[in-house]
Amino acid sequence: MSLSTLAAIPPYVFYELDARRVAQRALGRSLIDVGIGSPDGPIPAVVVEAMQRTAADRGLSGYPEFRAHPLFRAAVTGYLHTRFGVTVDAGSELLALAGSKEGIAELLLSHCNPGDVVLIPEVYYPVYARATLLAGAQPVFVPFLADGRLDLAAVAPDDLARARVMIVNYPGNPTTATVTLDDLAQFVDFAARHDLLLISDLAYSELSYDGYVVPSVLQVPGASRVAVELHTCSKSFNMAGVRVAFVAGSRNAIAQLDAYRANIGYGVSTLAQMAGTAAFTHHATIVPPIVAEYRVRRDALVQALRAGGWAVASPNATMYLWLPVPDGFGDWEWVDALMQGPGVVVTPGIAFGNAGRGRFRVSLVQPAEVLAQAAAAITVTAAAAPAVARPSQPD
Ligand SMILES: Cc1ncc(COP(=O)(O)O)c(C=O)c1O
């Protein structure tokens, strides 16, 4: 890879945010951090026990299997079957990953050639565009319809002709948009008609509220001919630090990913896979209390913001609120005003691409009462808008 390829990739906004947060802490300030979507809840006890057993198991001290440990395969196929009614072949249609971020990057690197187009939602989790650029391919951003679904009709024919991959992310980070199984069927149909690999990033599969149940693209008949889906333990099970996820679906795409990974790694840590095995095996008991806590937090935050005059919709999935930057502030200016004023850390929308400008994200990673405090601070800061907004920095 040439240095110019790396240099062409803009700085990672979360790095920038982190630098500002570290600078504030160095000044001795205590911050309410609702910036990064890193779960604050504990790793479930049943998972901790599995990790302790694994760490002491002499038989597991060697290198892991390249694709996945048999127990991980069994737990994942069981989960997909009970949760979504989906059957996958554990040998050819499944692969363990050290997190879905890495998995998405590896999928793009193993699948794309220089000059290919990757269709990406216009507001997106950063790795979609960054790994596309690392592969020498070209990100083309697909606009959203008013309801948060992708406007596939807006993709230019020239781009479509060169497109090799399309990425979808529902429930969406940061938008919180959700879809129905019919919407997913339309993506599958579009991918099949245009010979695309459809990558469904299902990072928030379990975090839904008010009766909404998140569908899987693999529930669409025939989807595994064109689609792969990524699931992760990070959000659903409070396990972001463990780094375990999986990809399931198209056997061709998975064989290609496996061939790529075999050259650069040794599969996923057995310790992490055994943690994931426990999580997916016990998902039905682990998930409800985690979701219940996020729902309480969502309600507290939404209520406190509404009390401050914000017209906020209550999202039915994810662990975020995606809010407009108040009038009078630029993107970074607003983030800095909150951090340097009341000490609230939020994520600027430009972390999720240019179309995220004018918005910011709040993560539900603090207890309800702290989120209510953050909401009050956000309201007070918004009321003190500078007379003339400075233009925001480029991302
Ligand atoms: C949409 C989306 N995909 C993927 C990830 C990465 O998850 P993981 O911890 O599995 O790498 C995140 C994390 O925030 C996310 O929001």
Short mmCIF file of C-alpha atoms and ligand atoms in Angstrom, two decimals:
data_model
loop_
_atom_site.label_atom_id
_atom_site.label_comp_id
_atom_site.label_asym_id
_atom_site.label_seq_id
_atom_site.Cartn_x
_atom_site.Cartn_y
_atom_site.Cartn_z
CA MET A 1 0.00 0.00 0.00
CA SER A 2 1.38 3.38 -0.89
CA LEU A 3 1.85 6.08 1.69
CA SER A 4 -0.41 8.27 -0.43
CA THR A 5 -3.28 5.77 0.01
CA LEU A 6 -2.94 6.06 3.78
CA ALA A 7 -2.44 9.83 3.64
CA ALA A 8 -5.64 10.20 1.57
CA ILE A 9 -7.69 8.74 4.40
CA PRO A 10 -8.90 11.59 6.62
CA PRO A 11 -8.00 11.52 10.34
CA TYR A 12 -10.27 9.34 12.43
CA VAL A 13 -12.70 11.70 14.18
CA PHE A 14 -12.86 9.49 17.27
CA TYR A 15 -9.08 9.98 17.65
CA GLU A 16 -9.58 13.72 17.55
CA LEU A 17 -12.40 13.50 20.06
CA ASP A 18 -10.23 11.38 22.31
CA ALA A 19 -7.40 13.93 22.17
CA ARG A 20 -9.79 16.67 23.28
CA ARG A 21 -11.17 14.49 26.06
CA VAL A 22 -7.66 13.63 27.29
CA ALA A 23 -6.74 17.34 27.25
CA GLN A 24 -9.76 18.16 29.41
CA ARG A 25 -8.97 15.36 31.86
CA ALA A 26 -5.35 16.57 32.07
CA LEU A 27 -6.80 19.87 33.32
CA GLY A 28 -8.37 17.88 36.15
CA ARG A 29 -11.92 18.10 34.78
CA SER A 30 -14.40 15.31 35.36
CA LEU A 31 -16.49 14.62 32.27
CA ILE A 32 -19.81 12.96 31.51
CA ASP A 33 -18.79 10.83 28.57
CA VAL A 34 -21.65 9.96 26.26
CA GLY A 35 -19.43 10.09 23.18
CA ILE A 36 -18.22 6.64 22.23
CA GLY A 37 -20.73 3.76 22.11
CA SER A 38 -18.75 1.56 24.47
CA PRO A 39 -21.12 -0.28 26.83
CA ASP A 40 -20.56 0.51 30.51
CA GLY A 41 -22.42 -2.55 31.82
CA PRO A 42 -20.56 -5.60 33.17
CA ILE A 43 -19.67 -8.67 31.12
CA PRO A 44 -22.42 -11.19 32.00
CA ALA A 45 -21.45 -13.56 34.85
CA VAL A 46 -21.97 -16.67 32.73
CA VAL A 47 -19.49 -15.27 30.21
CA VAL A 48 -16.93 -14.39 32.88
CA GLU A 49 -17.15 -17.95 34.23
CA ALA A 50 -16.61 -19.39 30.75
CA MET A 51 -13.54 -17.18 30.30
CA GLN A 52 -12.13 -18.26 33.66
CA ARG A 53 -12.63 -21.94 32.81
CA THR A 54 -11.06 -21.47 29.39
CA ALA A 55 -8.06 -19.58 30.72
CA ALA A 56 -7.27 -22.53 33.02
CA ASP A 57 -7.90 -25.22 30.38
CA ARG A 58 -4.61 -26.73 29.22
CA GLY A 59 -6.30 -28.23 26.16
CA LEU A 60 -7.09 -24.79 24.78
CA SER A 61 -3.62 -23.30 24.93
CA GLY A 62 -2.73 -23.88 21.28
CA TYR A 63 -3.60 -21.86 18.21
CA PRO A 64 -7.32 -21.63 17.46
CA GLU A 65 -8.93 -23.17 14.39
CA PHE A 66 -8.84 -20.82 11.43
CA ARG A 67 -12.59 -20.50 10.90
CA ALA A 68 -14.13 -21.10 14.34
CA HIS A 69 -14.01 -23.41 17.34
CA PRO A 70 -16.62 -26.21 17.09
CA LEU A 71 -18.30 -25.03 20.31
CA PHE A 72 -18.52 -21.47 18.96
CA ARG A 73 -20.00 -22.79 15.70
CA ALA A 74 -22.61 -24.77 17.64
CA ALA A 75 -23.54 -21.83 19.86
CA VAL A 76 -23.86 -19.45 16.90
CA THR A 77 -25.92 -21.81 14.74
CA GLY A 78 -28.19 -22.44 17.75
CA TYR A 79 -28.58 -18.70 18.31
CA LEU A 80 -29.35 -17.98 14.64
CA HIS A 81 -31.91 -20.75 14.63
CA THR A 82 -33.76 -19.86 17.84
CA ARG A 83 -33.55 -16.11 17.43
CA PHE A 84 -34.21 -15.75 13.68
CA GLY A 85 -35.34 -19.20 12.49
CA VAL A 86 -32.29 -19.22 10.22
CA THR A 87 -30.22 -22.31 9.43
CA VAL A 88 -26.61 -21.88 8.33
CA ASP A 89 -24.03 -24.51 7.52
CA ALA A 90 -21.54 -24.26 10.38
CA GLY A 91 -18.64 -25.41 8.20
CA SER A 92 -18.98 -23.24 5.11
CA GLU A 93 -21.30 -20.36 5.99
CA LEU A 94 -19.81 -19.13 9.24
CA LEU A 95 -16.57 -17.59 10.48
CA ALA A 96 -15.55 -16.21 13.88
CA LEU A 97 -14.25 -12.62 13.91
CA ALA A 98 -12.26 -10.53 16.36
CA GLY A 99 -15.00 -7.89 16.29
CA SER A 100 -17.26 -6.84 13.45
CA LYS A 101 -15.23 -3.70 12.71
CA GLU A 102 -12.23 -5.84 11.80
CA GLY A 103 -14.56 -8.28 10.02
CA ILE A 104 -16.05 -5.59 7.79
CA ALA A 105 -12.58 -4.29 6.94
CA GLU A 106 -11.35 -7.80 6.11
CA LEU A 107 -14.42 -8.52 4.01
CA LEU A 108 -13.82 -5.38 1.96
CA LEU A 109 -10.10 -6.04 1.64
CA SER A 110 -10.67 -9.63 0.58
CA HIS A 111 -13.47 -8.83 -1.84
CA CYS A 112 -12.64 -5.55 -3.58
CA ASN A 113 -10.22 -4.75 -6.35
CA PRO A 114 -8.80 -1.28 -6.97
CA GLY A 115 -11.36 0.79 -8.88
CA ASP A 116 -14.39 -1.14 -7.60
CA VAL A 117 -17.24 0.83 -6.09
CA VAL A 118 -18.63 0.10 -2.63
CA LEU A 119 -22.13 1.46 -1.95
CA ILE A 120 -22.26 2.89 1.56
CA PRO A 121 -25.10 4.63 3.45
CA GLU A 122 -24.47 8.39 3.38
CA VAL A 123 -24.23 8.47 7.19
CA TYR A 124 -22.13 5.49 8.16
CA TYR A 125 -19.99 3.65 10.65
CA PRO A 126 -16.51 4.88 9.65
CA VAL A 127 -14.86 1.56 8.77
CA TYR A 128 -17.13 1.14 5.74
CA ALA A 129 -15.48 4.00 3.86
CA ARG A 130 -12.03 3.69 5.40
CA ALA A 131 -11.53 0.02 4.57
CA THR A 132 -12.92 0.69 1.09
CA LEU A 133 -10.18 3.29 0.58
CA LEU A 134 -7.55 0.94 2.04
CA ALA A 135 -8.62 -1.62 -0.59
CA GLY A 136 -8.07 0.99 -3.32
CA ALA A 137 -11.81 0.95 -4.04
CA GLN A 138 -14.17 3.92 -4.18
CA PRO A 139 -16.89 4.66 -1.64
CA VAL A 140 -20.11 5.89 -3.22
CA PHE A 141 -22.63 7.20 -0.72
CA VAL A 142 -26.28 6.24 -1.00
CA PRO A 143 -28.69 8.91 0.32
CA PHE A 144 -31.42 8.16 2.81
CA LEU A 145 -35.12 8.54 2.21
CA ALA A 146 -37.00 10.62 4.79
CA ASP A 147 -37.74 7.50 6.86
CA GLY A 148 -34.07 6.47 7.05
CA ARG A 149 -34.21 3.70 4.43
CA LEU A 150 -31.73 3.77 1.56
CA ASP A 151 -32.74 5.51 -1.67
CA LEU A 152 -31.38 2.84 -3.99
CA ALA A 153 -32.94 4.54 -7.03
CA ALA A 154 -30.57 7.45 -6.46
CA VAL A 155 -27.43 5.41 -7.27
CA ALA A 156 -26.01 6.64 -10.60
CA PRO A 157 -25.92 3.96 -13.34
CA ASP A 158 -22.14 4.44 -13.86
CA ASP A 159 -21.48 3.82 -10.19
CA LEU A 160 -23.79 0.84 -10.17
CA ALA A 161 -21.96 -0.68 -13.11
CA ARG A 162 -18.69 -0.59 -11.12
CA ALA A 163 -20.23 -1.51 -7.77
CA ARG A 164 -19.11 -4.75 -6.19
CA VAL A 165 -20.37 -4.44 -2.61
CA MET A 166 -23.28 -2.74 -0.84
CA ILE A 167 -23.28 -2.22 2.92
CA VAL A 168 -26.44 -1.79 4.98
CA ASN A 169 -26.70 -1.13 8.71
CA TYR A 170 -30.11 -1.47 10.37
CA PRO A 171 -30.66 -0.67 13.20
CA GLY A 172 -28.36 2.15 12.17
CA ASN A 173 -25.53 3.76 14.01
CA PRO A 174 -25.79 6.70 14.42
CA THR A 175 -29.17 7.27 12.77
CA THR A 176 -31.09 4.66 14.87
CA ALA A 177 -33.18 3.95 11.72
CA THR A 178 -34.79 0.52 11.54
CA VAL A 179 -36.24 -1.58 8.72
CA THR A 180 -38.68 -4.43 8.17
CA LEU A 181 -37.93 -7.83 6.68
CA ASP A 182 -39.56 -6.57 3.45
CA ASP A 183 -36.98 -3.78 3.26
CA LEU A 184 -34.20 -6.32 3.72
CA ALA A 185 -35.75 -8.43 0.94
CA GLN A 186 -35.51 -5.38 -1.35
CA PHE A 187 -31.80 -5.03 -0.57
CA VAL A 188 -31.27 -8.71 -1.37
CA ASP A 189 -33.14 -8.33 -4.64
CA PHE A 190 -31.12 -5.22 -5.55
CA ALA A 191 -27.85 -7.00 -4.74
CA ALA A 192 -28.85 -10.04 -6.81
CA ARG A 193 -29.89 -7.92 -9.81
CA HIS A 194 -26.66 -5.92 -9.79
CA ASP A 195 -24.31 -8.74 -8.85
CA LEU A 196 -23.25 -7.18 -5.54
CA LEU A 197 -22.10 -8.70 -2.29
CA LEU A 198 -24.56 -7.39 0.29
CA ILE A 199 -22.96 -6.84 3.70
CA SER A 200 -25.50 -6.42 6.50
CA ASP A 201 -23.93 -4.97 9.64
CA LEU A 202 -26.24 -6.13 12.45
CA ALA A 203 -24.27 -4.74 15.39
CA TYR A 204 -27.49 -3.82 17.27
CA SER A 205 -29.46 -7.01 16.68
CA GLU A 206 -30.70 -7.29 20.27
CA LEU A 207 -31.01 -3.65 21.35
CA SER A 208 -34.59 -2.87 20.42
CA TYR A 209 -37.60 -1.54 22.35
CA ASP A 210 -41.36 -1.13 22.36
CA GLY A 211 -42.04 -4.48 20.69
CA TYR A 212 -39.77 -3.97 17.69
CA VAL A 213 -37.79 -7.14 16.95
CA VAL A 214 -34.75 -6.68 14.71
CA PRO A 215 -34.85 -8.87 11.58
CA SER A 216 -31.87 -10.63 9.98
CA VAL A 217 -31.15 -10.42 6.26
CA LEU A 218 -30.60 -14.17 6.37
CA GLN A 219 -34.35 -14.57 7.00
CA VAL A 220 -34.92 -13.49 3.39
CA PRO A 221 -35.24 -16.65 1.26
CA GLY A 222 -32.14 -17.13 -0.89
CA ALA A 223 -30.24 -14.29 0.86
CA SER A 224 -27.15 -16.37 1.51
CA ARG A 225 -26.47 -16.50 -2.23
CA VAL A 226 -25.62 -12.78 -2.21
CA ALA A 227 -25.40 -11.64 1.41
CA VAL A 228 -23.31 -11.94 4.53
CA GLU A 229 -24.32 -10.61 7.91
CA LEU A 230 -22.11 -9.58 10.82
CA HIS A 231 -23.17 -10.08 14.42
CA THR A 232 -21.15 -8.99 17.42
CA CYS A 233 -21.09 -9.63 21.16
CA SER A 234 -19.93 -6.04 21.76
CA LYS A 235 -23.27 -4.29 22.21
CA SER A 236 -25.83 -7.02 22.89
CA PHE A 237 -23.78 -8.60 25.67
CA ASN A 238 -21.61 -5.74 27.03
CA MET A 239 -18.50 -7.39 25.57
CA ALA A 240 -16.85 -4.70 23.41
CA GLY A 241 -13.50 -5.29 25.09
CA VAL A 242 -13.55 -9.04 24.48
CA ARG A 243 -13.53 -8.65 20.68
CA VAL A 244 -15.69 -11.46 19.42
CA ALA A 245 -18.17 -11.50 16.55
CA PHE A 246 -19.08 -13.64 13.57
CA VAL A 247 -20.04 -13.41 9.93
CA ALA A 248 -22.62 -15.75 8.38
CA GLY A 249 -24.04 -16.15 4.90
CA SER A 250 -22.61 -16.45 1.37
CA ARG A 251 -20.19 -19.35 1.32
CA ASN A 252 -18.22 -17.82 -1.55
CA ALA A 253 -17.65 -14.56 0.30
CA ILE A 254 -16.73 -16.46 3.45
CA ALA A 255 -14.29 -18.73 1.59
CA GLN A 256 -12.65 -15.62 0.13
CA LEU A 257 -12.48 -13.97 3.56
CA ASP A 258 -11.03 -17.15 5.04
CA ALA A 259 -8.38 -17.34 2.31
CA TYR A 260 -7.44 -13.71 2.98
CA ARG A 261 -7.29 -14.09 6.75
CA ALA A 262 -5.26 -17.29 6.65
CA ASN A 263 -2.38 -15.22 5.30
CA ILE A 264 -2.35 -12.68 8.07
CA GLY A 265 -3.68 -14.27 11.25
CA TYR A 266 -4.56 -17.38 13.21
CA GLY A 267 -8.27 -17.15 13.72
CA VAL A 268 -9.91 -15.61 16.77
CA SER A 269 -8.54 -16.05 20.30
CA THR A 270 -10.02 -19.19 21.87
CA LEU A 271 -10.67 -17.25 25.04
CA ALA A 272 -12.81 -14.77 23.12
CA GLN A 273 -14.59 -17.55 21.23
CA MET A 274 -15.46 -19.35 24.47
CA ALA A 275 -16.78 -16.06 25.85
CA GLY A 276 -18.88 -15.69 22.70
CA THR A 277 -20.01 -19.30 22.98
CA ALA A 278 -21.38 -18.61 26.48
CA ALA A 279 -23.03 -15.37 25.35
CA PHE A 280 -24.80 -16.84 22.31
CA THR A 281 -25.80 -19.97 24.24
CA HIS A 282 -27.39 -17.90 27.02
CA HIS A 283 -28.62 -14.97 24.90
CA ALA A 284 -32.25 -15.42 25.95
CA THR A 285 -31.44 -14.74 29.60
CA ILE A 286 -28.56 -12.28 29.14
CA VAL A 287 -30.25 -9.82 26.77
CA PRO A 288 -33.53 -8.82 28.54
CA PRO A 289 -31.94 -7.04 31.55
CA ILE A 290 -29.45 -5.25 29.30
CA VAL A 291 -32.28 -4.03 27.03
CA ALA A 292 -34.40 -3.06 30.04
CA GLU A 293 -31.59 -0.86 31.35
CA TYR A 294 -31.08 0.85 27.98
CA ARG A 295 -34.83 1.47 27.74
CA VAL A 296 -34.86 3.20 31.14
CA ARG A 297 -31.90 5.31 30.03
CA ARG A 298 -33.47 6.15 26.66
CA ASP A 299 -36.68 7.23 28.35
CA ALA A 300 -34.84 9.35 30.94
CA LEU A 301 -32.77 11.10 28.28
CA VAL A 302 -35.67 11.67 25.89
CA GLN A 303 -37.87 12.98 28.69
CA ALA A 304 -35.17 15.34 30.01
CA LEU A 305 -34.46 16.69 26.52
CA ARG A 306 -38.15 17.20 25.80
CA ALA A 307 -38.46 19.05 29.11
CA GLY A 308 -35.68 21.32 27.80
CA GLY A 309 -37.67 22.06 24.64
CA TRP A 310 -36.06 19.55 22.24
CA ALA A 311 -38.39 17.83 19.78
CA VAL A 312 -36.85 14.39 20.13
CA ALA A 313 -38.24 11.16 18.72
CA SER A 314 -37.74 8.11 20.91
CA PRO A 315 -35.69 5.53 18.94
CA ASN A 316 -36.96 1.95 18.92
CA ALA A 317 -33.48 0.45 18.58
CA THR A 318 -29.73 1.00 19.26
CA MET A 319 -28.14 2.81 22.19
CA TYR A 320 -28.06 6.32 20.73
CA LEU A 321 -29.89 9.56 20.16
CA TRP A 322 -29.08 11.37 16.90
CA LEU A 323 -29.78 15.04 17.44
CA PRO A 324 -29.51 18.32 15.49
CA VAL A 325 -26.70 20.69 16.47
CA PRO A 326 -28.45 23.75 17.91
CA ASP A 327 -28.66 26.88 15.77
CA GLY A 328 -25.65 29.12 16.08
CA PHE A 329 -23.02 26.39 16.53
CA GLY A 330 -20.62 24.73 14.10
CA ASP A 331 -20.08 20.97 14.55
CA TRP A 332 -16.83 21.01 16.52
CA GLU A 333 -17.76 24.27 18.15
CA TRP A 334 -20.80 22.58 19.69
CA VAL A 335 -18.77 19.57 20.82
CA ASP A 336 -16.15 21.87 22.36
CA ALA A 337 -18.78 24.07 24.02
CA LEU A 338 -20.24 21.01 25.74
CA MET A 339 -16.87 19.57 26.70
CA GLN A 340 -15.27 22.78 27.90
CA GLY A 341 -18.46 24.10 29.48
CA PRO A 342 -20.46 21.54 31.47
CA GLY A 343 -18.01 18.74 30.65
CA VAL A 344 -20.32 16.61 28.48
CA VAL A 345 -18.62 14.56 25.75
CA VAL A 346 -20.75 13.89 22.63
CA THR A 347 -19.75 12.67 19.17
CA PRO A 348 -19.90 15.15 16.27
CA GLY A 349 -22.00 13.91 13.36
CA ILE A 350 -19.07 14.38 10.97
CA ALA A 351 -17.51 11.29 12.58
CA PHE A 352 -20.02 9.46 10.38
CA GLY A 353 -19.25 11.26 7.13
CA ASN A 354 -20.08 14.59 5.55
CA ALA A 355 -23.80 13.91 5.56
CA GLY A 356 -23.59 13.74 9.37
CA ARG A 357 -22.82 17.46 9.51
CA GLY A 358 -25.22 19.46 11.63
CA ARG A 359 -25.92 16.55 13.96
CA PHE A 360 -24.39 14.96 17.04
CA ARG A 361 -24.75 11.61 18.76
CA VAL A 362 -25.40 10.87 22.40
CA SER A 363 -24.74 7.30 23.62
CA LEU A 364 -26.78 5.72 26.40
CA VAL A 365 -23.64 4.63 28.23
CA GLN A 366 -24.33 6.36 31.56
CA PRO A 367 -26.98 5.67 34.20
CA ALA A 368 -30.38 7.35 33.73
CA GLU A 369 -29.77 10.09 36.30
CA VAL A 370 -26.44 11.03 34.70
CA LEU A 371 -28.08 11.14 31.27
CA ALA A 372 -30.73 13.48 32.68
CA GLN A 373 -27.93 15.73 33.99
CA ALA A 374 -26.27 15.60 30.57
CA ALA A 375 -29.58 16.57 28.92
CA ALA A 376 -29.96 19.57 31.24
CA ALA A 377 -26.39 20.65 30.46
CA ILE A 378 -27.00 20.25 26.72
CA THR A 379 -30.12 22.41 26.96
CA VAL A 380 -28.36 25.17 28.90
CA THR A 381 -25.39 25.17 26.53
CA ALA A 382 -27.67 25.32 23.47
CA ALA A 383 -29.38 28.38 24.91
CA ALA A 384 -26.04 30.19 25.06
CA ALA A 385 -25.36 29.96 21.31
CA PRO A 386 -22.77 32.38 19.95
CA ALA A 387 -24.20 35.11 17.75
CA VAL A 388 -22.35 33.96 14.60
CA ALA A 389 -21.45 30.32 14.00
CA ARG A 390 -17.88 29.59 12.92
CA PRO A 391 -17.58 27.13 10.03
CA SER A 392 -16.83 23.61 11.28
CA GLN A 393 -13.48 21.95 10.62
CA PRO A 394 -13.31 19.44 7.79
CA ASP A 395 -13.45 15.81 8.86
C1 LIG B 1 -22.75 -0.18 13.18
C2 LIG B 1 -21.56 -0.75 13.87
N1 LIG B 1 -20.89 -1.74 13.30
C3 LIG B 1 -19.81 -2.29 13.87
C4 LIG B 1 -19.34 -1.83 15.07
C5 LIG B 1 -18.11 -2.45 15.65
O1 LIG B 1 -18.41 -3.42 16.56
P1 LIG B 1 -17.31 -4.43 17.07
O2 LIG B 1 -17.07 -4.08 18.49
O3 LIG B 1 -17.92 -5.78 16.88
O4 LIG B 1 -16.09 -4.27 16.23
C6 LIG B 1 -19.99 -0.78 15.71
C7 LIG B 1 -19.48 -0.23 16.96
O5 LIG B 1 -19.85 0.81 17.42
C8 LIG B 1 -21.13 -0.23 15.09
O6 LIG B 1 -21.81 0.77 15.65
#
